PDB file of C-alpha atoms in Angstrom:
ATOM      1  CA  MET A 261      38.996 -57.437   2.136  1.00 83.00           C
ATOM      2  CA  ILE A 262      40.897 -60.617   1.138  1.00 95.00           C
ATOM      3  CA  GLN A 263      44.434 -60.839  -0.107  1.00 97.00           C
ATOM      4  CA  LEU A 264      46.207 -63.982  -1.062  1.00 98.00           C
ATOM      5  CA  HIS A 265      49.974 -63.533  -1.750  1.00 98.00           C
ATOM      6  CA  GLN A 266      52.174 -66.192  -3.269  1.00 98.00           C
ATOM      7  CA  ILE A 267      50.167 -69.110  -2.029  1.00 98.00           C
ATOM      8  CA  HIS A 268      51.991 -72.405  -2.625  1.00 98.00           C
ATOM      9  CA  LYS A 269      50.796 -75.876  -1.742  1.00 98.00           C
ATOM     10  CA  HIS A 270      52.707 -79.134  -2.064  1.00 97.00           C
ATOM     11  CA  PHE A 271      51.317 -82.559  -1.558  1.00 95.00           C
ATOM     12  CA  GLY A 272      54.596 -84.493  -1.307  1.00 94.00           C
ATOM     13  CA  GLN A 273      56.405 -83.998  -4.613  1.00 93.00           C
ATOM     14  CA  HIS A 274      53.226 -82.672  -6.214  1.00 96.00           C
ATOM     15  CA  HIS A 275      53.163 -78.894  -6.509  1.00 97.00           C
ATOM     16  CA  VAL A 276      49.400 -78.067  -6.570  1.00 97.00           C
ATOM     17  CA  LEU A 277      49.384 -74.316  -6.051  1.00 98.00           C
ATOM     18  CA  LYS A 278      52.242 -72.350  -7.657  1.00 98.00           C
ATOM     19  CA  GLY A 279      52.368 -68.842  -6.212  1.00 98.00           C
ATOM     20  CA  ILE A 280      48.724 -67.714  -6.362  1.00 98.00           C
ATOM     21  CA  ASP A 281      48.047 -63.970  -5.945  1.00 98.00           C
ATOM     22  CA  LEU A 282      44.389 -62.924  -5.582  1.00 98.00           C
ATOM     23  CA  THR A 283      42.567 -60.020  -4.152  1.00 97.00           C
ATOM     24  CA  VAL A 284      38.806 -59.961  -3.445  1.00 98.00           C
ATOM     25  CA  GLY A 285      37.091 -56.755  -2.484  1.00 97.00           C
ATOM     26  CA  LYS A 286      34.318 -56.326   0.128  1.00 95.00           C
ATOM     27  CA  GLY A 287      30.950 -57.334  -1.356  1.00 96.00           C
ATOM     28  CA  GLU A 288      32.620 -58.840  -4.441  1.00 97.00           C
ATOM     29  CA  VAL A 289      31.591 -62.238  -5.874  1.00 97.00           C
ATOM     30  CA  VAL A 290      34.494 -64.054  -7.478  1.00 98.00           C
ATOM     31  CA  VAL A 291      33.971 -67.302  -9.328  1.00 98.00           C
ATOM     32  CA  ILE A 292      36.876 -69.704  -9.899  1.00 98.00           C
ATOM     33  CA  LEU A 293      36.680 -71.906 -12.988  1.00 97.00           C
ATOM     34  CA  GLY A 294      39.029 -74.501 -14.353  1.00 96.00           C
ATOM     35  CA  PRO A 295      39.406 -78.124 -15.437  1.00 94.00           C
ATOM     36  CA  SER A 296      39.528 -80.891 -12.818  1.00 91.00           C
ATOM     37  CA  GLY A 297      42.868 -80.954 -11.096  1.00 93.00           C
ATOM     38  CA  SER A 298      43.617 -77.313 -11.640  1.00 96.00           C
ATOM     39  CA  GLY A 299      43.906 -76.575  -7.949  1.00 97.00           C
ATOM     40  CA  LYS A 300      40.824 -74.408  -7.489  1.00 97.00           C
ATOM     41  CA  SER A 301      39.303 -76.348  -4.616  1.00 96.00           C
ATOM     42  CA  THR A 302      42.679 -76.613  -2.908  1.00 97.00           C
ATOM     43  CA  LEU A 303      43.026 -72.853  -3.178  1.00 98.00           C
ATOM     44  CA  LEU A 304      39.592 -72.356  -1.655  1.00 97.00           C
ATOM     45  CA  ARG A 305      40.331 -74.747   1.256  1.00 97.00           C
ATOM     46  CA  SER A 306      43.641 -72.944   1.801  1.00 97.00           C
ATOM     47  CA  ILE A 307      41.918 -69.704   2.626  1.00 97.00           C
ATOM     48  CA  ASN A 308      40.656 -71.043   5.965  1.00 94.00           C
ATOM     49  CA  PHE A 309      43.442 -73.654   6.401  1.00 95.00           C
ATOM     50  CA  LEU A 310      41.327 -76.721   5.789  1.00 95.00           C
ATOM     51  CA  GLU A 311      44.396 -77.315   3.635  1.00 96.00           C
ATOM     52  CA  GLN A 312      47.433 -75.610   5.189  1.00 95.00           C
ATOM     53  CA  PRO A 313      49.393 -73.846   2.489  1.00 97.00           C
ATOM     54  CA  THR A 314      53.067 -74.709   2.226  1.00 97.00           C
ATOM     55  CA  SER A 315      53.895 -71.052   2.057  1.00 98.00           C
ATOM     56  CA  GLY A 316      52.296 -67.652   1.387  1.00 98.00           C
ATOM     57  CA  ILE A 317      50.267 -64.990   3.193  1.00 98.00           C
ATOM     58  CA  ILE A 318      46.531 -64.880   3.668  1.00 98.00           C
ATOM     59  CA  GLU A 319      44.870 -61.670   4.821  1.00 97.00           C
ATOM     60  CA  ILE A 320      41.251 -61.146   5.644  1.00 96.00           C
ATOM     61  CA  ASP A 321      40.586 -57.654   6.976  1.00 91.00           C
ATOM     62  CA  ASN A 322      42.800 -57.304  10.057  1.00 87.00           C
ATOM     63  CA  VAL A 323      43.728 -61.022  10.174  1.00 92.00           C
ATOM     64  CA  LYS A 324      47.018 -61.586   8.421  1.00 95.00           C
ATOM     65  CA  VAL A 325      48.572 -65.113   8.513  1.00 97.00           C
ATOM     66  CA  ASP A 326      51.921 -66.310   7.206  1.00 97.00           C
ATOM     67  CA  ALA A 327      51.439 -69.973   6.349  1.00 97.00           C
ATOM     68  CA  THR A 328      55.037 -70.909   7.337  1.00 96.00           C
ATOM     69  CA  LYS A 329      54.496 -69.824  10.939  1.00 96.00           C
ATOM     70  CA  ALA A 330      50.759 -69.882  11.488  1.00 95.00           C
ATOM     71  CA  SER A 331      49.628 -70.413  15.104  1.00 95.00           C
ATOM     72  CA  LYS A 332      46.439 -71.983  16.318  1.00 95.00           C
ATOM     73  CA  LYS A 333      45.213 -68.485  17.148  1.00 95.00           C
ATOM     74  CA  ASP A 334      45.990 -67.294  13.570  1.00 95.00           C
ATOM     75  CA  ILE A 335      44.131 -70.232  12.011  1.00 95.00           C
ATOM     76  CA  LEU A 336      41.189 -69.733  14.313  1.00 93.00           C
ATOM     77  CA  GLY A 337      41.036 -66.115  13.287  1.00 93.00           C
ATOM     78  CA  LEU A 338      40.791 -67.076   9.564  1.00 94.00           C
ATOM     79  CA  ARG A 339      38.147 -69.683  10.324  1.00 93.00           C
ATOM     80  CA  MET A 340      36.048 -67.206  12.345  1.00 93.00           C
ATOM     81  CA  ALA A 341      36.150 -64.774   9.384  1.00 95.00           C
ATOM     82  CA  THR A 342      34.895 -67.442   6.865  1.00 96.00           C
ATOM     83  CA  ALA A 343      32.219 -70.000   6.424  1.00 96.00           C
ATOM     84  CA  MET A 344      32.335 -72.780   3.797  1.00 96.00           C
ATOM     85  CA  VAL A 345      29.646 -74.702   1.943  1.00 96.00           C
ATOM     86  CA  PHE A 346      30.994 -78.040   0.828  1.00 93.00           C
ATOM     87  CA  GLN A 347      30.237 -80.405  -2.091  1.00 89.00           C
ATOM     88  CA  GLN A 348      28.905 -82.927   0.453  1.00 89.00           C
ATOM     89  CA  TYR A 349      26.516 -81.209   2.728  1.00 90.00           C
ATOM     90  CA  GLN A 350      28.315 -82.123   5.978  1.00 91.00           C
ATOM     91  CA  LEU A 351      25.147 -82.048   8.014  1.00 96.00           C
ATOM     92  CA  PHE A 352      24.785 -83.791  11.410  1.00 96.00           C
ATOM     93  CA  LYS A 353      22.527 -86.723  10.717  1.00 96.00           C
ATOM     94  CA  ASN A 354      21.206 -86.935  14.216  1.00 97.00           C
ATOM     95  CA  LEU A 355      20.126 -83.217  14.201  1.00 97.00           C
ATOM     96  CA  ASN A 356      17.139 -81.736  12.377  1.00 98.00           C
ATOM     97  CA  ALA A 357      17.462 -78.777  10.005  1.00 98.00           C
ATOM     98  CA  LEU A 358      17.012 -76.190  12.688  1.00 98.00           C
ATOM     99  CA  HIS A 359      19.523 -77.621  15.051  1.00 98.00           C
ATOM    100  CA  ASN A 360      22.063 -78.123  12.253  1.00 97.00           C
ATOM    101  CA  VAL A 361      21.990 -74.376  11.747  1.00 97.00           C
ATOM    102  CA  MET A 362      21.840 -73.549  15.452  1.00 97.00           C
ATOM    103  CA  ILE A 363      24.877 -75.575  16.435  1.00 95.00           C
ATOM    104  CA  GLY A 364      27.404 -73.154  14.968  1.00 93.00           C
ATOM    105  CA  LEU A 365      25.798 -70.276  16.745  1.00 95.00           C
ATOM    106  CA  THR A 366      25.757 -71.999  20.136  1.00 96.00           C
ATOM    107  CA  SER A 367      29.203 -73.729  19.940  1.00 93.00           C
ATOM    108  CA  VAL A 368      31.208 -71.214  17.901  1.00 88.00           C
ATOM    109  CA  LYS A 369      29.490 -67.837  18.556  1.00 90.00           C
ATOM    110  CA  LYS A 370      28.502 -68.839  22.047  1.00 92.00           C
ATOM    111  CA  LEU A 371      24.950 -67.490  21.697  1.00 95.00           C
ATOM    112  CA  ASP A 372      22.152 -68.587  24.048  1.00 95.00           C
ATOM    113  CA  ARG A 373      19.733 -71.145  22.547  1.00 96.00           C
ATOM    114  CA  LYS A 374      16.809 -68.662  22.329  1.00 96.00           C
ATOM    115  CA  GLN A 375      18.848 -66.182  20.256  1.00 97.00           C
ATOM    116  CA  ALA A 376      20.381 -68.900  18.166  1.00 97.00           C
ATOM    117  CA  ARG A 377      16.975 -70.345  17.395  1.00 97.00           C
ATOM    118  CA  GLU A 378      15.536 -67.007  16.337  1.00 97.00           C
ATOM    119  CA  ILE A 379      18.401 -66.365  14.005  1.00 97.00           C
ATOM    120  CA  SER A 380      18.310 -69.918  12.551  1.00 97.00           C
ATOM    121  CA  GLU A 381      14.550 -69.886  11.964  1.00 97.00           C
ATOM    122  CA  GLY A 382      14.818 -66.573  10.066  1.00 97.00           C
ATOM    123  CA  ILE A 383      17.633 -67.840   7.833  1.00 97.00           C
ATOM    124  CA  LEU A 384      15.919 -71.171   7.126  1.00 97.00           C
ATOM    125  CA  GLU A 385      12.793 -69.237   6.063  1.00 96.00           C
ATOM    126  CA  LYS A 386      15.062 -67.102   3.869  1.00 94.00           C
ATOM    127  CA  VAL A 387      16.333 -70.165   1.955  1.00 96.00           C
ATOM    128  CA  GLY A 388      12.862 -71.559   1.509  1.00 95.00           C
ATOM    129  CA  LEU A 389      12.835 -74.176   4.266  1.00 96.00           C
ATOM    130  CA  LYS A 390      10.332 -72.737   6.771  1.00 95.00           C
ATOM    131  CA  ASP A 391       8.309 -75.929   6.548  1.00 96.00           C
ATOM    132  CA  ARG A 392      11.309 -78.285   6.874  1.00 97.00           C
ATOM    133  CA  MET A 393      12.910 -77.106  10.047  1.00 97.00           C
ATOM    134  CA  SER A 394      11.979 -80.181  12.075  1.00 98.00           C
ATOM    135  CA  HIS A 395      13.149 -82.572   9.263  1.00 98.00           C
ATOM    136  CA  TYR A 396      16.300 -84.642   9.635  1.00 98.00           C
ATOM    137  CA  PRO A 397      18.848 -84.856   6.723  1.00 97.00           C
ATOM    138  CA  ALA A 398      17.527 -88.270   5.725  1.00 97.00           C
ATOM    139  CA  GLN A 399      14.142 -86.742   5.240  1.00 98.00           C
ATOM    140  CA  LEU A 400      15.337 -83.970   2.959  1.00 96.00           C
ATOM    141  CA  SER A 401      16.346 -84.009  -0.743  1.00 95.00           C
ATOM    142  CA  GLY A 402      19.920 -83.281  -1.736  1.00 95.00           C
ATOM    143  CA  GLY A 403      18.870 -79.718  -2.725  1.00 95.00           C
ATOM    144  CA  GLN A 404      17.204 -79.140   0.607  1.00 96.00           C
ATOM    145  CA  GLN A 405      20.212 -80.443   2.493  1.00 96.00           C
ATOM    146  CA  GLN A 406      22.468 -78.072   0.626  1.00 96.00           C
ATOM    147  CA  ARG A 407      20.204 -75.214   1.430  1.00 96.00           C
ATOM    148  CA  VAL A 408      20.417 -76.119   5.122  1.00 97.00           C
ATOM    149  CA  ALA A 409      24.196 -76.034   4.757  1.00 97.00           C
ATOM    150  CA  ILE A 410      24.000 -72.583   3.122  1.00 97.00           C
ATOM    151  CA  ALA A 411      21.760 -71.440   5.974  1.00 97.00           C
ATOM    152  CA  ARG A 412      24.293 -72.725   8.495  1.00 97.00           C
ATOM    153  CA  ALA A 413      27.039 -70.740   6.846  1.00 97.00           C
ATOM    154  CA  LEU A 414      24.937 -67.562   6.591  1.00 96.00           C
ATOM    155  CA  ALA A 415      23.922 -67.840  10.239  1.00 96.00           C
ATOM    156  CA  LEU A 416      27.600 -67.289  11.319  1.00 95.00           C
ATOM    157  CA  ASN A 417      27.538 -63.912   9.527  1.00 94.00           C
ATOM    158  CA  PRO A 418      31.078 -64.444   8.188  1.00 95.00           C
ATOM    159  CA  GLN A 419      33.117 -61.805   6.383  1.00 95.00           C
ATOM    160  CA  VAL A 420      33.420 -64.162   3.424  1.00 97.00           C
ATOM    161  CA  LEU A 421      31.461 -67.131   2.194  1.00 97.00           C
ATOM    162  CA  LEU A 422      33.295 -69.974   0.481  1.00 98.00           C
ATOM    163  CA  PHE A 423      31.504 -72.364  -1.871  1.00 97.00           C
ATOM    164  CA  ASP A 424      33.298 -75.438  -3.058  1.00 96.00           C
ATOM    165  CA  GLU A 425      31.325 -76.747  -6.023  1.00 94.00           C
ATOM    166  CA  PRO A 426      28.040 -76.601  -4.118  1.00 93.00           C
ATOM    167  CA  THR A 427      25.959 -78.341  -6.808  1.00 91.00           C
ATOM    168  CA  SER A 428      28.276 -81.091  -7.862  1.00 88.00           C
ATOM    169  CA  SER A 429      26.665 -83.772  -5.709  1.00 86.00           C
ATOM    170  CA  LEU A 430      23.103 -82.906  -6.737  1.00 90.00           C
ATOM    171  CA  ASP A 431      20.836 -84.535  -9.233  1.00 90.00           C
ATOM    172  CA  PRO A 432      20.432 -82.222 -12.280  1.00 88.00           C
ATOM    173  CA  GLU A 433      16.813 -81.364 -11.341  1.00 88.00           C
ATOM    174  CA  LEU A 434      17.839 -80.086  -7.964  1.00 90.00           C
ATOM    175  CA  VAL A 435      20.649 -77.777  -9.144  1.00 92.00           C
ATOM    176  CA  ASP A 436      18.540 -74.756  -9.876  1.00 92.00           C
ATOM    177  CA  GLU A 437      16.974 -74.523  -6.459  1.00 93.00           C
ATOM    178  CA  VAL A 438      20.419 -74.282  -4.803  1.00 94.00           C
ATOM    179  CA  LEU A 439      21.805 -71.903  -7.471  1.00 94.00           C
ATOM    180  CA  SER A 440      18.889 -69.542  -6.986  1.00 94.00           C
ATOM    181  CA  VAL A 441      19.544 -69.369  -3.272  1.00 95.00           C
ATOM    182  CA  ILE A 442      23.276 -68.644  -3.773  1.00 95.00           C
ATOM    183  CA  GLN A 443      22.342 -65.976  -6.354  1.00 94.00           C
ATOM    184  CA  LYS A 444      19.952 -64.375  -3.800  1.00 94.00           C
ATOM    185  CA  VAL A 445      22.745 -64.375  -1.209  1.00 94.00           C
ATOM    186  CA  ALA A 446      25.192 -62.804  -3.688  1.00 93.00           C
ATOM    187  CA  SER A 447      22.690 -60.054  -4.482  1.00 93.00           C
ATOM    188  CA  GLU A 448      22.579 -59.013  -0.856  1.00 93.00           C
ATOM    189  CA  GLY A 449      26.159 -57.767  -0.926  1.00 93.00           C
ATOM    190  CA  ASN A 450      27.927 -60.745   0.655  1.00 95.00           C
ATOM    191  CA  THR A 451      31.621 -61.306  -0.180  1.00 97.00           C
ATOM    192  CA  MET A 452      31.810 -64.688  -1.829  1.00 97.00           C
ATOM    193  CA  ILE A 453      34.379 -66.978  -3.552  1.00 98.00           C
ATOM    194  CA  ILE A 454      32.730 -69.743  -5.508  1.00 97.00           C
ATOM    195  CA  VAL A 455      34.343 -72.750  -7.235  1.00 97.00           C
ATOM    196  CA  THR A 456      31.915 -74.206  -9.787  1.00 94.00           C
ATOM    197  CA  HIS A 457      31.586 -75.901 -13.115  1.00 91.00           C
ATOM    198  CA  GLU A 458      28.317 -74.136 -13.850  1.00 91.00           C
ATOM    199  CA  LEU A 459      29.264 -71.584 -16.458  1.00 93.00           C
ATOM    200  CA  GLY A 460      25.807 -70.097 -16.880  1.00 91.00           C
ATOM    201  CA  PHE A 461      25.526 -69.591 -13.132  1.00 92.00           C
ATOM    202  CA  ALA A 462      29.043 -68.084 -13.044  1.00 94.00           C
ATOM    203  CA  ARG A 463      28.007 -65.553 -15.738  1.00 93.00           C
ATOM    204  CA  ASP A 464      24.884 -64.599 -13.800  1.00 93.00           C
ATOM    205  CA  VAL A 465      26.316 -64.320 -10.252  1.00 94.00           C
ATOM    206  CA  ALA A 466      29.950 -63.206 -10.588  1.00 96.00           C
ATOM    207  CA  ASP A 467      31.511 -59.761 -10.532  1.00 97.00           C
ATOM    208  CA  ARG A 468      34.827 -61.281 -11.581  1.00 98.00           C
ATOM    209  CA  VAL A 469      35.844 -64.660 -12.941  1.00 98.00           C
ATOM    210  CA  VAL A 470      39.179 -66.440 -12.456  1.00 98.00           C
ATOM    211  CA  LEU A 471      40.398 -69.362 -14.649  1.00 98.00           C
ATOM    212  CA  MET A 472      42.892 -71.738 -13.064  1.00 98.00           C
ATOM    213  CA  GLU A 473      44.954 -74.485 -14.610  1.00 97.00           C
ATOM    214  CA  HIS A 474      47.968 -76.463 -13.407  1.00 97.00           C
ATOM    215  CA  GLY A 475      48.027 -74.487 -10.103  1.00 97.00           C
ATOM    216  CA  VAL A 476      48.258 -71.090 -11.626  1.00 98.00           C
ATOM    217  CA  ILE A 477      45.852 -68.298 -12.631  1.00 98.00           C
ATOM    218  CA  VAL A 478      45.573 -68.257 -16.345  1.00 98.00           C
ATOM    219  CA  GLU A 479      43.276 -65.282 -16.569  1.00 98.00           C
ATOM    220  CA  GLN A 480      40.912 -63.182 -14.449  1.00 98.00           C
ATOM    221  CA  GLY A 481      38.674 -60.261 -15.286  1.00 97.00           C
ATOM    222  CA  PRO A 482      35.177 -58.793 -15.103  1.00 97.00           C
ATOM    223  CA  VAL A 483      32.509 -61.245 -15.882  1.00 96.00           C
ATOM    224  CA  GLU A 484      31.378 -59.943 -19.231  1.00 95.00           C
ATOM    225  CA  GLN A 485      34.947 -59.401 -20.477  1.00 96.00           C
ATOM    226  CA  PHE A 486      35.913 -62.838 -19.395  1.00 96.00           C
ATOM    227  CA  PHE A 487      33.095 -64.548 -21.293  1.00 95.00           C
ATOM    228  CA  THR A 488      32.846 -62.362 -24.381  1.00 94.00           C
ATOM    229  CA  ASN A 489      36.414 -61.104 -24.946  1.00 95.00           C
ATOM    230  CA  PRO A 490      38.969 -63.192 -22.984  1.00 96.00           C
ATOM    231  CA  LYS A 491      42.604 -62.242 -23.445  1.00 95.00           C
ATOM    232  CA  GLU A 492      44.219 -65.657 -23.299  1.00 97.00           C
ATOM    233  CA  GLU A 493      44.009 -68.382 -25.916  1.00 96.00           C
ATOM    234  CA  ARG A 494      43.694 -71.018 -23.198  1.00 96.00           C
ATOM    235  CA  THR A 495      40.619 -69.286 -21.808  1.00 96.00           C
ATOM    236  CA  ARG A 496      39.028 -69.277 -25.173  1.00 95.00           C
ATOM    237  CA  GLN A 497      39.713 -72.980 -25.559  1.00 95.00           C
ATOM    238  CA  PHE A 498      38.304 -73.709 -22.102  1.00 95.00           C
ATOM    239  CA  LEU A 499      35.159 -71.698 -22.695  1.00 94.00           C
ATOM    240  CA  GLY A 500      34.681 -73.076 -26.176  1.00 91.00           C
ATOM    241  CA  LYS A 501      34.941 -76.697 -24.951  1.00 88.00           C
ATOM    242  CA  ALA A 502      32.698 -76.030 -22.006  1.00 82.00           C
ATOM    243  CA  LEU A 503      30.090 -74.296 -24.122  1.00 77.00           C
ATOM    244  CA  GLY A 504      30.145 -77.101 -26.726  1.00 72.00           C
ATOM    245  CA  GLN A 505      32.011 -75.198 -29.378  1.00 54.00           C
ATOM    246  CA  ARG A 506      35.299 -75.980 -31.048  1.00 42.00           C
ATOM    247  CA  THR A 507      36.746 -72.669 -29.898  1.00 45.00           C
ATOM    248  CA  LEU A 508      35.241 -69.488 -28.470  1.00 47.00           C
ATOM    249  CA  GLN A 509      34.829 -66.686 -31.025  1.00 50.00           C
ATOM    250  CA  VAL A 510      35.944 -63.444 -29.486  1.00 48.00           C
ATOM    251  CA  GLN A 511      33.239 -60.775 -29.657  1.00 48.00           C
ATOM    252  CA  PRO A 512      34.369 -57.411 -31.046  1.00 45.00           C
ATOM    253  CA  VAL A 513      34.459 -54.636 -28.460  1.00 41.00           C
ATOM    254  CA  THR A 514      31.874 -51.927 -29.124  1.00 42.00           C
ATOM    255  CA  PRO A 515      33.590 -48.560 -29.291  1.00 40.00           C
TER     256      PRO A 515
END
């Protein structure tokens, strides 16, 4: 479904991504964890060329792009195959919730307004915003705005959904409403890559977890193995600190 091969990214002299290899299967939910500055958001944004990799190959189904010679057509192909939900909701302030979802369908997918409206109304109802369709972003809470952003991404019916720390801008009491929507989307078989700091959420939603640090993948594995029996000492340190423990105690594997 998705293959990243030797993805490098430089910002000037700063080598942010150092040869990332990652494969994500169809219908798989992969969560990327790591300390701030590890490169996880840069990796996510490289998948659809919001950040153009310095080198490497990105493949999504039949779209294969070499970063060193990517054409506008290549980049458009990657962007048509993906949809991203950002930390900041990126809604149009002059459009209500319904039209924020519709705009991608009419401008990108070239659907007529009637069809776009029907799809958008159904997805807004799905994310619990049936009674907020006519509200503008300023009239919505942060959690509601992020749910509109999720609805906008879903409406495009992408091959892969990308989530870049979707709850980091929310007040703590609004986090759960957004996480529950993402979990519902994941349960429906959507292919998803999620960057998050929410370890409990990661454990609930992921099929596989990746830990990044200093621009490389430290460890990756099935969710339960990752949290209960990580292979790398750095992973145990990271989880221990994140879970408020001095170090993570590895659970014995049941025969």
